[in-house]
Tab-separated table of C-alpha atoms and ligand atoms in Angstrom:
chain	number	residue	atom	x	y	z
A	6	UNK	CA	-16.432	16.803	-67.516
A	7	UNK	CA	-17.655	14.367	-70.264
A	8	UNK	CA	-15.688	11.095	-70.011
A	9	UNK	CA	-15.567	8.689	-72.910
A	10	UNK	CA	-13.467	5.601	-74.161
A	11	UNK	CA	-14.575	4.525	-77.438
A	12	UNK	CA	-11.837	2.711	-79.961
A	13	UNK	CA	-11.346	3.825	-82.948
A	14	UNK	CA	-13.225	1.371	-86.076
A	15	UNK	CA	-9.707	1.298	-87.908
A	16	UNK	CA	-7.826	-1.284	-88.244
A	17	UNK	CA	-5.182	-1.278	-85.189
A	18	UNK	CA	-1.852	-3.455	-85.320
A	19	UNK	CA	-2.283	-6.075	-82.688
A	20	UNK	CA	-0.335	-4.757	-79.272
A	21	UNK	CA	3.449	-5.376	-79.655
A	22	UNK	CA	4.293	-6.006	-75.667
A	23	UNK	CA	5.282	-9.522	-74.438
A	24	UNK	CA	1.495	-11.624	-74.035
A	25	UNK	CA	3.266	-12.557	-70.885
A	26	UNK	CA	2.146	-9.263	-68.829
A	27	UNK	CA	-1.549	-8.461	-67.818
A	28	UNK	CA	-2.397	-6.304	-70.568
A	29	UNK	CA	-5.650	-3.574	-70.062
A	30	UNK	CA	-6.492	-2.161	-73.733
A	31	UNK	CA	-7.826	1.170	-74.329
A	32	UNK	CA	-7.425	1.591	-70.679
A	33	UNK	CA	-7.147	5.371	-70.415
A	34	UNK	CA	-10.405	8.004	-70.103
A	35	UNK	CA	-10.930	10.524	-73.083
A	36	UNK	CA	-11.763	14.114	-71.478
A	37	UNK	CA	-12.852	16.197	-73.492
A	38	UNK	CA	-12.142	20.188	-72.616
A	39	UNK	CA	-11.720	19.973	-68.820
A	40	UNK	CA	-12.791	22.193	-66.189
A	41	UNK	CA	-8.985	22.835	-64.864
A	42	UNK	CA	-10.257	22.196	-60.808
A	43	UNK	CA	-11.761	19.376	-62.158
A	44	UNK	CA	-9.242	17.694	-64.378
A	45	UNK	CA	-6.628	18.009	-61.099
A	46	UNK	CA	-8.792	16.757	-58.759
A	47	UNK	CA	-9.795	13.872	-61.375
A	48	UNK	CA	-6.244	13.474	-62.644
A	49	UNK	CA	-3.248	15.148	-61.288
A	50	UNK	CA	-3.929	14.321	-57.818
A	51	UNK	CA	-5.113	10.763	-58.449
A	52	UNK	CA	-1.797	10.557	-60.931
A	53	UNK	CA	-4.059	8.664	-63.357
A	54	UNK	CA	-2.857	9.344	-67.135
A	55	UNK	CA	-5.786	10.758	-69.282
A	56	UNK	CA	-6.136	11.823	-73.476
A	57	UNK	CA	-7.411	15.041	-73.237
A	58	UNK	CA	-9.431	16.221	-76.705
A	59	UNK	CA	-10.052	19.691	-77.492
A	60	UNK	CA	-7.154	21.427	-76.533
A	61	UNK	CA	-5.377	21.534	-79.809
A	62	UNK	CA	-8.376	22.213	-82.023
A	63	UNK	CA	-6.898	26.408	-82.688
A	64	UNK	CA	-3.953	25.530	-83.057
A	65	UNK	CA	-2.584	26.247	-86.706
A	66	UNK	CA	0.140	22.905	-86.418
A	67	UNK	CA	-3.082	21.276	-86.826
A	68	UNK	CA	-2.996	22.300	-90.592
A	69	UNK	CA	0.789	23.559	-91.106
A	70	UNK	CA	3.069	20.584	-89.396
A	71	UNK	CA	4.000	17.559	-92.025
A	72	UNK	CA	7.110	16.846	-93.395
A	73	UNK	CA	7.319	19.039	-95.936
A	74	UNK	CA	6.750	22.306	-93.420
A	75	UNK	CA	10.052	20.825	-91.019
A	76	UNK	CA	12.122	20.384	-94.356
A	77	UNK	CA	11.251	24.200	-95.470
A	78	UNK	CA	11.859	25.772	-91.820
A	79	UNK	CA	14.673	23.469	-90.275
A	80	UNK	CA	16.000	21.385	-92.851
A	81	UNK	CA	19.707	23.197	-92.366
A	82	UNK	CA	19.670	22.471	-89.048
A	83	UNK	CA	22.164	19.910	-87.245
A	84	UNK	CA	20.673	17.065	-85.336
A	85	UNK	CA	21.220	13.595	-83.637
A	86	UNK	CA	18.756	11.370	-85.548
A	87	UNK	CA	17.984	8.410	-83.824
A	88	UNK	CA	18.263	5.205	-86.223
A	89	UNK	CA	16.372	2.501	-84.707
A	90	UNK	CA	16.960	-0.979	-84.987
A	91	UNK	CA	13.267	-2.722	-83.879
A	92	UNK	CA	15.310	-6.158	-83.773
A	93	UNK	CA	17.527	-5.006	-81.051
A	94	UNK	CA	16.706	-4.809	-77.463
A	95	UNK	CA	14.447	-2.426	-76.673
A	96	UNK	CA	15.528	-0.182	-73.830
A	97	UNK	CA	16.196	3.532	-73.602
A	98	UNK	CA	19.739	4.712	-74.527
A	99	UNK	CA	20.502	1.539	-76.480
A	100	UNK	CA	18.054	1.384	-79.323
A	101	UNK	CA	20.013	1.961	-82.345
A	102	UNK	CA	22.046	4.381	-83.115
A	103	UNK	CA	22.541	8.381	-82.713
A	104	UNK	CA	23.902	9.935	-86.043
A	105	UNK	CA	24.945	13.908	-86.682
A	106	UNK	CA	22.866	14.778	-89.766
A	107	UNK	CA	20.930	17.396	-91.664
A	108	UNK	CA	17.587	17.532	-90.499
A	109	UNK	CA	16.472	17.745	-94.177
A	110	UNK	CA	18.279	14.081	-94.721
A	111	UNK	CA	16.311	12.492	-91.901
A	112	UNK	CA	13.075	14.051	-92.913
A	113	UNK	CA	13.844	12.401	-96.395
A	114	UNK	CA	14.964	8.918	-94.421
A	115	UNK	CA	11.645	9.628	-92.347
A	116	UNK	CA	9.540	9.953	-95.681
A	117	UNK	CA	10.634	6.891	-97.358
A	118	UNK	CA	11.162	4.468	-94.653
A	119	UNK	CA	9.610	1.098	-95.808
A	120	UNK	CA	11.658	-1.076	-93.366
A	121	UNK	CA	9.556	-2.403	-90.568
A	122	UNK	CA	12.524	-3.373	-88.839
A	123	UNK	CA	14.003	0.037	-88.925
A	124	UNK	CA	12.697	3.258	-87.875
A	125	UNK	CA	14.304	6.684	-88.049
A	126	UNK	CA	13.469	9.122	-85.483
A	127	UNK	CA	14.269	13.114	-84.153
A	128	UNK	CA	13.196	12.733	-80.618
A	129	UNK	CA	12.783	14.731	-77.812
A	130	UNK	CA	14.671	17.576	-79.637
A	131	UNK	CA	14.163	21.015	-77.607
A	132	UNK	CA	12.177	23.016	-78.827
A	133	UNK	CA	14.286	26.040	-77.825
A	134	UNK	CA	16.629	25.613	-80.505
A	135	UNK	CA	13.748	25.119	-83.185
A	136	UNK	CA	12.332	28.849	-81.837
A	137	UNK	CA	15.753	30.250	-82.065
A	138	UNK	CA	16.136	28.887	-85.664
A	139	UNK	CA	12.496	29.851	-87.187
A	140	UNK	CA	10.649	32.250	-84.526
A	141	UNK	CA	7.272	31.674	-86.357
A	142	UNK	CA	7.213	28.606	-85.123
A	143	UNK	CA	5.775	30.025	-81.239
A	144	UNK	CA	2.490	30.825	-83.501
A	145	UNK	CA	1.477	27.207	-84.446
A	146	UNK	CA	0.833	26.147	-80.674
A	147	UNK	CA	-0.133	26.934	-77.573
A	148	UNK	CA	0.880	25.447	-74.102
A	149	UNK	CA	-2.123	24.323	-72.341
A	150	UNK	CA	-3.751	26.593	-69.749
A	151	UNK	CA	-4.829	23.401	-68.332
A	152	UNK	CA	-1.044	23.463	-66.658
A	153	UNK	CA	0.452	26.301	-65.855
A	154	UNK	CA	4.560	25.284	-66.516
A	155	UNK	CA	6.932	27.191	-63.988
A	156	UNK	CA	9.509	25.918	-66.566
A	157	UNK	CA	8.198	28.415	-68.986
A	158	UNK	CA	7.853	32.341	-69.162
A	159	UNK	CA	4.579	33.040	-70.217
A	160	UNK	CA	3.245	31.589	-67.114
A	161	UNK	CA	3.644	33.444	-64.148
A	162	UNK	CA	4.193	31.708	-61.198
A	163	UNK	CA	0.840	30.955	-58.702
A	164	UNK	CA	1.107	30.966	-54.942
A	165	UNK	CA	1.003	27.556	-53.553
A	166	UNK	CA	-2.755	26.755	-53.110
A	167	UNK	CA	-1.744	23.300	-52.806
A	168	UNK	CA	-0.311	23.345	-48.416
A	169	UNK	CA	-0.156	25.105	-45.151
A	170	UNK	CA	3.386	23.781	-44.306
A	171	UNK	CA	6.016	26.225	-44.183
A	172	UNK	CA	8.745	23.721	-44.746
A	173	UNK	CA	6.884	22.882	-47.717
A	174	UNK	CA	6.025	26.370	-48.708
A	175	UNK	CA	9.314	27.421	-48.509
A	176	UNK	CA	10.396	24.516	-51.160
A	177	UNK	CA	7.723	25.882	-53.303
A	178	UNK	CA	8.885	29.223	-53.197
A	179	UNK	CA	12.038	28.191	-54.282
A	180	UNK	CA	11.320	25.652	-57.219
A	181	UNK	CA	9.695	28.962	-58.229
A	182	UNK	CA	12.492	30.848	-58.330
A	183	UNK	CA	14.790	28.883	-59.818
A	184	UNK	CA	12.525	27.599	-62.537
A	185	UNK	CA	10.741	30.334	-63.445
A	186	UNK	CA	13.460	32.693	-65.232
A	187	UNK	CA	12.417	32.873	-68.728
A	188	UNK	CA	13.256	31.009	-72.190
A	189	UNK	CA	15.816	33.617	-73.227
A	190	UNK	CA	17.988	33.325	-70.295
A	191	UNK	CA	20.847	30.592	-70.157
A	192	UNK	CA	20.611	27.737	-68.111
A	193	UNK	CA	22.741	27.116	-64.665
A	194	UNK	CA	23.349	24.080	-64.727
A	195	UNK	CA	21.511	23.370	-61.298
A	196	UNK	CA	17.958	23.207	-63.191
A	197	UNK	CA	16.099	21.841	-65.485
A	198	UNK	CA	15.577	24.765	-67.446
A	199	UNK	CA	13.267	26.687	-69.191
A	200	UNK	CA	14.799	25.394	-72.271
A	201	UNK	CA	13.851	21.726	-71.561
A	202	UNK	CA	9.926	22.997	-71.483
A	203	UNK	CA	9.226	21.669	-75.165
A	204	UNK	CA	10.530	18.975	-77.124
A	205	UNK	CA	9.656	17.609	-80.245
A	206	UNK	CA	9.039	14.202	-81.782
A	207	UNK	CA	9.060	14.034	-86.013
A	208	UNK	CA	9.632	10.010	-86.667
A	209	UNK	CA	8.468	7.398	-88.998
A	210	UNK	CA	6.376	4.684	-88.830
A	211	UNK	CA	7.625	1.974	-85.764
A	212	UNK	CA	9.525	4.737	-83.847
A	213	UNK	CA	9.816	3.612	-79.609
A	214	UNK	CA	10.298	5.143	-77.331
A	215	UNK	CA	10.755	2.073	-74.689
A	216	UNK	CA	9.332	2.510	-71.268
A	217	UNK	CA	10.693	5.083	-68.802
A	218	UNK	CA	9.303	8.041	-66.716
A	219	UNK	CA	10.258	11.309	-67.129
A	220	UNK	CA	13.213	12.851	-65.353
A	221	UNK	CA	13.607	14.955	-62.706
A	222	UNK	CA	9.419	14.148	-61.847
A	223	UNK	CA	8.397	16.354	-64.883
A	224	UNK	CA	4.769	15.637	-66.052
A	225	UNK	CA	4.265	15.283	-69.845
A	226	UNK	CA	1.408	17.024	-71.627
A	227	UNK	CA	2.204	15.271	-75.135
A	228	UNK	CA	0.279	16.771	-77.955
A	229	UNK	CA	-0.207	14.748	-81.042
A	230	UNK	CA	-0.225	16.643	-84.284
A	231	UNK	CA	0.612	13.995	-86.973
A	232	UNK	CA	-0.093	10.243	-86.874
A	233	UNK	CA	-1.179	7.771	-84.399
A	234	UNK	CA	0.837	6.545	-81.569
A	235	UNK	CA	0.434	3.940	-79.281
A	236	UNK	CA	1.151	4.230	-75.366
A	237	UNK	CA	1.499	1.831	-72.679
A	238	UNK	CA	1.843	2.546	-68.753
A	239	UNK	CA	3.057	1.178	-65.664
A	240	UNK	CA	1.599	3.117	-62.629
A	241	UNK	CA	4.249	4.555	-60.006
A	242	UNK	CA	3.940	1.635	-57.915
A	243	UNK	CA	4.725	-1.286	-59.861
A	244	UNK	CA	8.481	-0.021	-60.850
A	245	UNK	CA	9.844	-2.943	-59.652
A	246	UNK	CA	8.579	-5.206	-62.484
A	247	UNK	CA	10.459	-2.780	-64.398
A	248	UNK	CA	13.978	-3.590	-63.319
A	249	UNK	CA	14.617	0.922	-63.361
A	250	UNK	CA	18.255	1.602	-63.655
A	251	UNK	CA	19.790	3.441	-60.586
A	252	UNK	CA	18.416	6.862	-60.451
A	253	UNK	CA	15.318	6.121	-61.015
A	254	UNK	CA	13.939	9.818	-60.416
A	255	UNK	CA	16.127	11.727	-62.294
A	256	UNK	CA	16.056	9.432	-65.053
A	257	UNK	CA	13.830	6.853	-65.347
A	258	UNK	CA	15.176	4.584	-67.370
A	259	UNK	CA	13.374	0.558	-67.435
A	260	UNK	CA	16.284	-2.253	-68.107
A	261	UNK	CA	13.537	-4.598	-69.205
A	262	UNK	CA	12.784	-5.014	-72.865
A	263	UNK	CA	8.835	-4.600	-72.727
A	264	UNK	CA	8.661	-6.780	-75.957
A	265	UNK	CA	11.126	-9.616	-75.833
A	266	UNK	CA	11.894	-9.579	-71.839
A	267	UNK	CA	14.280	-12.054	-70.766
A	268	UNK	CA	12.135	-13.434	-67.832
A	269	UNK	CA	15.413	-15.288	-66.640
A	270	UNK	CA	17.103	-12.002	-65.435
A	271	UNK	CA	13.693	-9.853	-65.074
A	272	UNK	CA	10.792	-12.813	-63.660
A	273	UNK	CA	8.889	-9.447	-61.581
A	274	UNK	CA	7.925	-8.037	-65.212
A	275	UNK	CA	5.386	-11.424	-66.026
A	276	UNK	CA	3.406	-9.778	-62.767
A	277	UNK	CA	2.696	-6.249	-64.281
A	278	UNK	CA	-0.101	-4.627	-65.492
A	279	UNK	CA	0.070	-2.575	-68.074
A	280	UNK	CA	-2.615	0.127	-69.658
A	281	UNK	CA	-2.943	0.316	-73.072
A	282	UNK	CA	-4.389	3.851	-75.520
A	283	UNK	CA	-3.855	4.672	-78.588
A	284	UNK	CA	-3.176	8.810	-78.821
A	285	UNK	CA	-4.796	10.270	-82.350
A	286	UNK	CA	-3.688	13.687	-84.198
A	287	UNK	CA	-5.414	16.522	-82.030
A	288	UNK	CA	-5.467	14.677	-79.161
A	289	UNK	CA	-3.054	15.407	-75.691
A	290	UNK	CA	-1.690	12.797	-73.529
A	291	UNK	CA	-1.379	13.605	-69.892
A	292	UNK	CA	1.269	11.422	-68.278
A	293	UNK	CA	1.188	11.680	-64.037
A	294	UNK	CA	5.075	12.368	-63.097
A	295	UNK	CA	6.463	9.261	-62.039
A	296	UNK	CA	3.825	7.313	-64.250
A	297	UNK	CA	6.040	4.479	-66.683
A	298	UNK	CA	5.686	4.924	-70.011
A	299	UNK	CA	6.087	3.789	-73.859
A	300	UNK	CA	5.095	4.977	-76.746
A	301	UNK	CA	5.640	3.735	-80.384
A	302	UNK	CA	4.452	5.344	-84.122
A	303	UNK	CA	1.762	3.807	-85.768
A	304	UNK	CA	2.155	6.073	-88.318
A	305	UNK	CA	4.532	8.464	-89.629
A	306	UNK	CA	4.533	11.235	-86.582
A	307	UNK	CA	4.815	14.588	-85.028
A	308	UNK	CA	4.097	15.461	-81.613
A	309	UNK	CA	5.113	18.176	-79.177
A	310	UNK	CA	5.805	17.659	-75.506
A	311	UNK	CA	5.520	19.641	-72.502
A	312	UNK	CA	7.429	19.201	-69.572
A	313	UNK	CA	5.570	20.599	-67.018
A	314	UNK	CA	6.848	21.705	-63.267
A	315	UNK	CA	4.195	23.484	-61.555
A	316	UNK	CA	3.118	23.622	-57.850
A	317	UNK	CA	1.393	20.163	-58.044
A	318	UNK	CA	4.894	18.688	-59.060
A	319	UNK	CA	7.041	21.191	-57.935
A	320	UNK	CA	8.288	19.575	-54.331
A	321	UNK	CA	8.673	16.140	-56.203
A	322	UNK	CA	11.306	17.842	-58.754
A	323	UNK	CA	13.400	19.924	-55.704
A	324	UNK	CA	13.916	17.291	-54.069
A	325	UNK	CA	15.633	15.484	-57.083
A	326	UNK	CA	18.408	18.170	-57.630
A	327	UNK	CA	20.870	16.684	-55.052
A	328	UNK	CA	20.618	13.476	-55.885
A	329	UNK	CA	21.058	13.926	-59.813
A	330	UNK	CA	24.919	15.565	-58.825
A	331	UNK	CA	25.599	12.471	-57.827
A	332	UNK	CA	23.212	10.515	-60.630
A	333	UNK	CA	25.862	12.529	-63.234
A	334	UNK	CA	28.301	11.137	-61.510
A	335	UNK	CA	27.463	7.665	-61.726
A	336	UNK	CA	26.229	7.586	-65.078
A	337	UNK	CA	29.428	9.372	-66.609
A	338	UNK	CA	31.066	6.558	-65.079
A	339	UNK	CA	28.893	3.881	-66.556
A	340	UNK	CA	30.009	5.349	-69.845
A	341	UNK	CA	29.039	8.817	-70.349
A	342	UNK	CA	25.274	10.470	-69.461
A	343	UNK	CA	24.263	10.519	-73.344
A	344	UNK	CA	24.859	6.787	-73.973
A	345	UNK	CA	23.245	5.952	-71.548
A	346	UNK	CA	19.763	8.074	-72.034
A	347	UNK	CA	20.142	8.252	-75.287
A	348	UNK	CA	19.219	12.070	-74.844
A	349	UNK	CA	21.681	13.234	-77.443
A	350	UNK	CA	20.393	17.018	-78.382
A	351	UNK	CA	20.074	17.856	-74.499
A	352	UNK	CA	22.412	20.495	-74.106
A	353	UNK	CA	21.268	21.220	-70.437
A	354	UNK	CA	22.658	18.354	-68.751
A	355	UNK	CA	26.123	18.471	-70.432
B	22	AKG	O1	6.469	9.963	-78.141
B	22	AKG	C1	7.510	9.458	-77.721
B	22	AKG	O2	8.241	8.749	-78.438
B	22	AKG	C2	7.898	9.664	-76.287
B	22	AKG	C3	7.147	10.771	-75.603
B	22	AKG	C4	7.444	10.862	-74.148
B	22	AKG	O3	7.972	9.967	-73.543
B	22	AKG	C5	7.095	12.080	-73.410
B	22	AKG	O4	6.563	13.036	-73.991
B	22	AKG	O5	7.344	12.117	-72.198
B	23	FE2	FE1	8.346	10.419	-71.499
């Protein structure tokens, strides 16, 4: 497994987080191709983030995705665009605002965006609903064999190589079960689903998505097809310097604002240290579950996420499930559960 961390020569916008944290720049290894033993022993179980290269190079979104190709094969469709306001603060569910629209109308907002205070963004729409509207789509990607996703059909589920314990096999068995029921089937509402395997990210230029970590313990495989973006992490164990919202595992959701903090109400953040990469088209992002992220468009952009549950995660997410009953609960209260993560176009935890 070759390692390598060069920068890129072009000219990079100076990092946009608060000069107040410890701030590690192109911080993350560049693998290219892994060996899959190698890349979990290396990776997954260490939970250190990584830019894998090579795994998108046959895939045809390499040459088809832009603009243009969304506006010809989803441009009728109804979505929540996200309409960002960079000047306000900077913290998941309350960046801007959500607005029914046309897809094609975004795309066209996307396209002429010249407003660095403003960014317009479709993100983390499922995929599901994409396939259902234009089946060609399935063609233009592939999910990485690197990580077999129990959340999706075309993998079928492994037995647990990863423990002996029968409590713990048991729990594997039935994270299994329940995730591993195909893309065509509906949801119950006790799971994240099959359908929340894929989502997509089309956005201009300055899209953020401010730090969190991904719910219910999924890990991201986040293939960049369009554009640059730039990514920051926290590791696992600094969350505190985060200020997380209740809840943390089933949605991790940071009430700091990583680029004007108020250090009054959130002094633990100054102590942080963040890792810094910038992600390039062909190029896939592995984020550890639990591992704090954000990520913001250097350029206009298109990437597709994985969600990934598979025995290396698998325990982590089961054991989330009762809790987020009550998580719903709590965050219905605060205001209602789409508010709040700003996850407007998720129909599987409505
Ligand atoms: O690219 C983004 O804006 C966010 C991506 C992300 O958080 C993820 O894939 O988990
Ligand atoms: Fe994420």
């Amino acid at each position: 497994m070759s390692v390598s961390d060069t920068r890129d020569s072009d000219a990079t916008p100076a990092p946009t987080i608060s000069s107040e944290v410890t701030l590690k720049i192109d911080a993350i290894d560049r693998v290219h191709n892994p060996d899959p033993e190698e890349f979990r022993q290396e990776y997954v179980y260490k939970r250190r983030p990584a830019i894998i290269t090579g795994l998108m190079d046959d895939w045809p979104a390499m040459g088809r995705w832009d603009l243009d190709y969304f506006s010809k094969h989803f441009g009728d469709m109804e979505v929540h665009a996200n309409l960002q306001d960079l000047d306000s603060q900077l913290i998941l569910g309350r960046i801007g605002k959500f607005r029914p629209m046309r897809l094609s109308e975004l795309l066209a907002g996307i396209e002429s965006n010249d407003n660095p205070r403003q960014a317009q963004y479709l993100r983390a729409y499922p995929v599901h609903r994409m396939l259902e509207h234009h089946p060609g789509l399935k063609d233009d990607y592939e999910l990485p064999s690197l990580a077999p996703n129990w959340a999706d059909i075309r993998f079928a589920a492994q037995p647990a190589k990863v423990t002996r314990n029968p409590a713990s096999l048991f729990g594997l068995w039935l994270a299994r079960k329940l995730l591993n029921r195909g893309s065509d089937k509906d949801a119950p509402i006790t799971t994240v689903s099959s359908r929340l395997a894929a989502v997509m990210f089309v956005g201009s230029k300055g899209t953020i998505t401010p730090f969190h970590s991904d719910g219910m313990q999924t890990t991201a495989y986040l293939s960049q097809v369009l554009g640059r973006k730039r990514c920051y992490f926290v590791s696992p164990e600094q969350y505190k310097c985060l200020y997380p919202r209740a809840f943390r595992r089933q949605f991790g959701m940071a009430q700091v604002d990583y680029r004007r903090p108020a250090l009054d109400r959130h002094p633990r953040f100054r102590r942080v240290v963040v890792e810094e990469t910038i992600l390039h088209p062909g190029e896939t992002l592995y984020v550890p579950n639990g591992y704090w992220h954000a990520i913001e468009a250097l350029d206009t952009s298109i990437s597709y996420s994985h969600q990934v549950v598979n025995e290396d995660n698998a325990l982590d997410w089961l054991r989330c499930i009762p809790e987020r009953f009550i998580a719903e609960l709590y965050f219905k209260f605060k205001g209602g559960l789409y508010n709040v993560t700003g996850a407007k176009d998720w129909d599987d935890w409505s």
